Coordinates of C-alpha atoms and ligand atoms in Angstrom, one line a residue:
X1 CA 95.2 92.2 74.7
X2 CA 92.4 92.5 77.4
X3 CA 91.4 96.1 78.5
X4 CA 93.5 98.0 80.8
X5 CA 92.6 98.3 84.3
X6 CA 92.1 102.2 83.8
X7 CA 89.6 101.8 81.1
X8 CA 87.4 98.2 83.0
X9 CA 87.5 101.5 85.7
X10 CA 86.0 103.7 83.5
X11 CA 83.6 101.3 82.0
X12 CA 82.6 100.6 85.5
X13 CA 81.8 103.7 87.0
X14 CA 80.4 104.6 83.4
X15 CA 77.9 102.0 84.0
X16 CA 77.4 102.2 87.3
X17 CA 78.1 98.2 87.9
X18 CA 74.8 97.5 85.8
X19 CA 74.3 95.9 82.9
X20 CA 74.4 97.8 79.4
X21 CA 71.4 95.5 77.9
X22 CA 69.2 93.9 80.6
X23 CA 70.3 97.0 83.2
X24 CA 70.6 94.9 86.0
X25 CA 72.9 95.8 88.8
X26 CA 75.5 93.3 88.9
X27 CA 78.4 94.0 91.3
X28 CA 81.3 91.7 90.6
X29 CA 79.4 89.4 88.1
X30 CA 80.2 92.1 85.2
X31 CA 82.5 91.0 82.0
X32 CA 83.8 93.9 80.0
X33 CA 82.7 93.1 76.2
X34 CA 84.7 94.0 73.1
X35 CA 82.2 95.4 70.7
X36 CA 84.7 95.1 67.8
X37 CA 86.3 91.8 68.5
X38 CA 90.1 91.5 68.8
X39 CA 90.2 89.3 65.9
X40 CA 88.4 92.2 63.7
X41 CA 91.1 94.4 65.0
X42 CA 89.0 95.4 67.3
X43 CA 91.4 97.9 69.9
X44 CA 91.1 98.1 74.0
X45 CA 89.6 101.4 74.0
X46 CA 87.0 102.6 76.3
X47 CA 85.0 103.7 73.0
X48 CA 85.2 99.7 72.4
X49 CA 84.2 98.5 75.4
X50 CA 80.8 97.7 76.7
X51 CA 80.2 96.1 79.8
X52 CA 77.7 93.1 80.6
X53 CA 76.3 90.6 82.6
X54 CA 77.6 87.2 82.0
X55 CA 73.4 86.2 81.2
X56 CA 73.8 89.2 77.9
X57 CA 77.4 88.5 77.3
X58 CA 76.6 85.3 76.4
X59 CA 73.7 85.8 74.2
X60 CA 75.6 88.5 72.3
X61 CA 78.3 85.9 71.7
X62 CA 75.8 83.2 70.9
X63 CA 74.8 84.0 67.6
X64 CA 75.5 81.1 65.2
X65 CA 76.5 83.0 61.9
X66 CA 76.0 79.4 60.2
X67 CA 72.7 78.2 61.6
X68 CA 71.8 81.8 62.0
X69 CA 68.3 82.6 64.2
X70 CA 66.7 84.8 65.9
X71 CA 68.2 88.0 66.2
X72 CA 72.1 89.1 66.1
X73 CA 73.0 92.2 68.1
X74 CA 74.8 94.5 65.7
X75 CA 78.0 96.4 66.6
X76 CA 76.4 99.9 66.5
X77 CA 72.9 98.2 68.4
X78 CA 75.6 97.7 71.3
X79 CA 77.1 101.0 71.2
X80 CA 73.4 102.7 71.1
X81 CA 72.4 100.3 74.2
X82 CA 75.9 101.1 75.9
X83 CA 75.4 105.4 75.2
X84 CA 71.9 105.3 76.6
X85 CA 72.7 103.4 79.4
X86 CA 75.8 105.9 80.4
X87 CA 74.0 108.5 79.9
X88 CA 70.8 107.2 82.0
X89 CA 73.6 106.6 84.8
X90 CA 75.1 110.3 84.4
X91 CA 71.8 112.1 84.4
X92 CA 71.0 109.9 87.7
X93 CA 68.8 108.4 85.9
X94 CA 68.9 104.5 86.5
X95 CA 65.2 104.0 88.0
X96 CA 64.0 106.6 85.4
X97 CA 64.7 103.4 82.8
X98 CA 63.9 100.1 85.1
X99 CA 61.0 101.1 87.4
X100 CA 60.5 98.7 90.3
X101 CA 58.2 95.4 89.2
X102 CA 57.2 95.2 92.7
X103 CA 54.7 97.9 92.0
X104 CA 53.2 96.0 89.2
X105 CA 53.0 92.6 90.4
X106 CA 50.1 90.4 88.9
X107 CA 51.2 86.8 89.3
X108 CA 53.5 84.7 91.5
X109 CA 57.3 84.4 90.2
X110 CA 56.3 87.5 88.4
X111 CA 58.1 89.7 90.4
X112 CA 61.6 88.8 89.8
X113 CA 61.0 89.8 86.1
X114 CA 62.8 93.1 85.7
X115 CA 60.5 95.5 83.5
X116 CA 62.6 97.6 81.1
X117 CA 61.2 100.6 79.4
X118 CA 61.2 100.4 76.1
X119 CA 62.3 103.5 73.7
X120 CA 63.0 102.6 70.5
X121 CA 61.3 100.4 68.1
X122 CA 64.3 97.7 67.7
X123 CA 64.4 97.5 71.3
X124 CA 60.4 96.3 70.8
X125 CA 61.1 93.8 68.2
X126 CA 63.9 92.6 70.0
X127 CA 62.0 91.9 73.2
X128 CA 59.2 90.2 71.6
X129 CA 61.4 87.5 69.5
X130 CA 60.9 84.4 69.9
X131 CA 57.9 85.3 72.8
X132 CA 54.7 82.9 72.3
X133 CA 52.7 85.7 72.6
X134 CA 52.3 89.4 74.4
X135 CA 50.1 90.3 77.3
X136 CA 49.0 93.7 77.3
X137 CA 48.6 96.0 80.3
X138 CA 48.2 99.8 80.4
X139 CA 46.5 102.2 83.0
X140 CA 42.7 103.6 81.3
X141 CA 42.4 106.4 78.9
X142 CA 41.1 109.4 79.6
X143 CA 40.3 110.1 76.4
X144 CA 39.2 108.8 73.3
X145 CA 42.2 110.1 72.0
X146 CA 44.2 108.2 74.2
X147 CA 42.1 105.1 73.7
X148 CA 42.7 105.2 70.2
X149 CA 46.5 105.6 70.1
X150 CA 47.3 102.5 73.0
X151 CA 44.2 100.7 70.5
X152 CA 47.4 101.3 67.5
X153 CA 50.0 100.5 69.8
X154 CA 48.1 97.2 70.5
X155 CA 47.3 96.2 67.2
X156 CA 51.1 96.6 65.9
X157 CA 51.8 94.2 68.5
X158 CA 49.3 91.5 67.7
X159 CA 50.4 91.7 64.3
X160 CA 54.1 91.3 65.4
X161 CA 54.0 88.9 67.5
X162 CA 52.3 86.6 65.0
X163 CA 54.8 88.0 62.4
X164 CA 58.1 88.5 64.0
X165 CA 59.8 84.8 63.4
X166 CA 59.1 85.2 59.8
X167 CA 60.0 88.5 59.4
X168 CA 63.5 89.3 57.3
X169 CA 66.0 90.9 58.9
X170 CA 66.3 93.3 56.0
X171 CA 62.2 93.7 56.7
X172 CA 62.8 94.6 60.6
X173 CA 64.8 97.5 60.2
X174 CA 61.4 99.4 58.6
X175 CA 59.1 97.8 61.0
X176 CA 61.7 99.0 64.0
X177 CA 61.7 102.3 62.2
X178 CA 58.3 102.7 62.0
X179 CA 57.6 101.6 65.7
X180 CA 59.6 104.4 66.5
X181 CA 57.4 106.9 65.4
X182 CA 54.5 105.3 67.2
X183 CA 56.4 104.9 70.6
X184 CA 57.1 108.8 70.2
X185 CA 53.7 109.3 69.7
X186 CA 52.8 107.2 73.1
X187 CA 55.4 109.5 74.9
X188 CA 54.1 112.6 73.5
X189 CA 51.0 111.7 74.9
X190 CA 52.2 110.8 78.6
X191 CA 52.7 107.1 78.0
X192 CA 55.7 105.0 78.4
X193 CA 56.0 101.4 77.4
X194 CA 57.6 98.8 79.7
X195 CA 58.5 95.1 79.1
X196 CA 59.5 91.8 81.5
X197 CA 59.7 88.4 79.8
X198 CA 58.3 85.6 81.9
X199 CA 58.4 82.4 81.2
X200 CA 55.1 80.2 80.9
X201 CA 54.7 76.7 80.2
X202 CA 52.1 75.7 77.6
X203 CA 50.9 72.0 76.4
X204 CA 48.7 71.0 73.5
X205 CA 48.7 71.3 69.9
X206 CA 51.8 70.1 69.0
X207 CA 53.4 70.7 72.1
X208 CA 53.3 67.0 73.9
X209 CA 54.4 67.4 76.9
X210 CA 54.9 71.2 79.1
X211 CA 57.1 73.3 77.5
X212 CA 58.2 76.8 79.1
X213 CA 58.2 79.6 76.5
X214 CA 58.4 83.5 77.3
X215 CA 55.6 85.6 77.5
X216 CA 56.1 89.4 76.5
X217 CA 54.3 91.5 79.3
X218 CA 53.8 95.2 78.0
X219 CA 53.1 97.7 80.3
X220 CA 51.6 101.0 78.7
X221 CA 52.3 103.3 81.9
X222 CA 51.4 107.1 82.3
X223 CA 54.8 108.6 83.1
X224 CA 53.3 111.5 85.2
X225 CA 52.4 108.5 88.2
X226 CA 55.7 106.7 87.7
X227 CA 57.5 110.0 88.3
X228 CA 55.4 110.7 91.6
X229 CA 55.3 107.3 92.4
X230 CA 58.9 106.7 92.6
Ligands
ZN301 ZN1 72.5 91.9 81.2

């Protein structure tokens, strides 16, 4: 059975027509996702129910369980992305989580990379698989105290990003653990952490001829600015 036309409602004004993972706004293009699938017995309630954009819908359906790579969004990952996101929309919130990239463009074809701030430490790990590598960006310490803590931050992300394809599954869930403890430490210092993929295209080694892979930008913002910024 698909989902009544009461609950897609709900869903919809629950998410405000964005997208529960990537948070764009999506008007009509939005599918409404079964969390539990209907095979699993999975029942067309609104607590099942998560909507997407087609782009996330099919990457949370594209996991091969038999050829299995990269990273499989979990049922209760989906639920935790959908219950932030509604809440974000009822608090009013929706720019408080995507800020406008226009602000931070850099580079040309940049700015159509939505940056998404990051608040968990899965949420990290998950944007940097299967990235070639992470640029870093963050507005200047004041302190030394400051320096020292976006100095961590950094240097769990070098070490990721050179770790994360070989990292166990059963491995990420202390690493994502752990992260969270240092992006709480960012936030209680007045920083919050942003991320865009772009793509960039790369040649040598054993790369033959250009081949586009994604970069991780990460942004380590003061939130005080963003908040008079916006
Ligand atoms: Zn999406």
């Amino acid at each position: 059975m698909p989902f009544s036309e009461k609950i897609k409602e709900d869903a919809m004004i629950a998410c405000g027509r964005h997208c529960c993972i990537c948070h764009k706004f999506c008007g009509n293009k939005m599918e409404v996702h079964h969390i539990i699938p209907q095979k699993n017995g999975g029942e067309d309630t609104f607590e099942n129910a998560i909507p997407l954009c087609f782009e996330c819908h099919a990457e949370v359906g594209a996991y091969n369980t038999s050829h299995p790579k990269g990273v499989r969004f979990s049922k209760t990952e989906l639920k935790r992305h959908r219950d932030n996101w509604y809440d974000c929309v009822k608090r009013g919130n929706m720019a408080g989580n995507t800020i406008p990239p226009l602000k931070l463009l850099r580079e040309e074809g940049f700015e159509n990379t939505p940056l998404v701030r990051i608040t968990s430490g899965i949420q990290l790990l998950n944007a940097l698989s299967g990235c070639c590598g992470a640029q870093h960006n963050y507005e200047e310490p004041k302190t030394r105290e400051e320096a020292s803590i976006i100095s961590e931050f950094q240097k769990e992300i070098e070490y990721l990003s050179d770790a994360d394809s070989l990292m166990e599954e059963s491995e990420r869930v202390l690493v994502g653990f752990d992260l969270n403890e240092l992006i709480t430490k960012m936030e209680e210092k007045g920083f919050w952490i942003f991320t865009g993929r772009e793509n960039v295209f790369l040649m040598g080694g054993a790369i033959k001829t250009p081949e586009d892979f994604p970069l991780l930008h990460i942004y380590i913002l003061r939130k005080d600015n963003l908040q008079t910024n916006s």
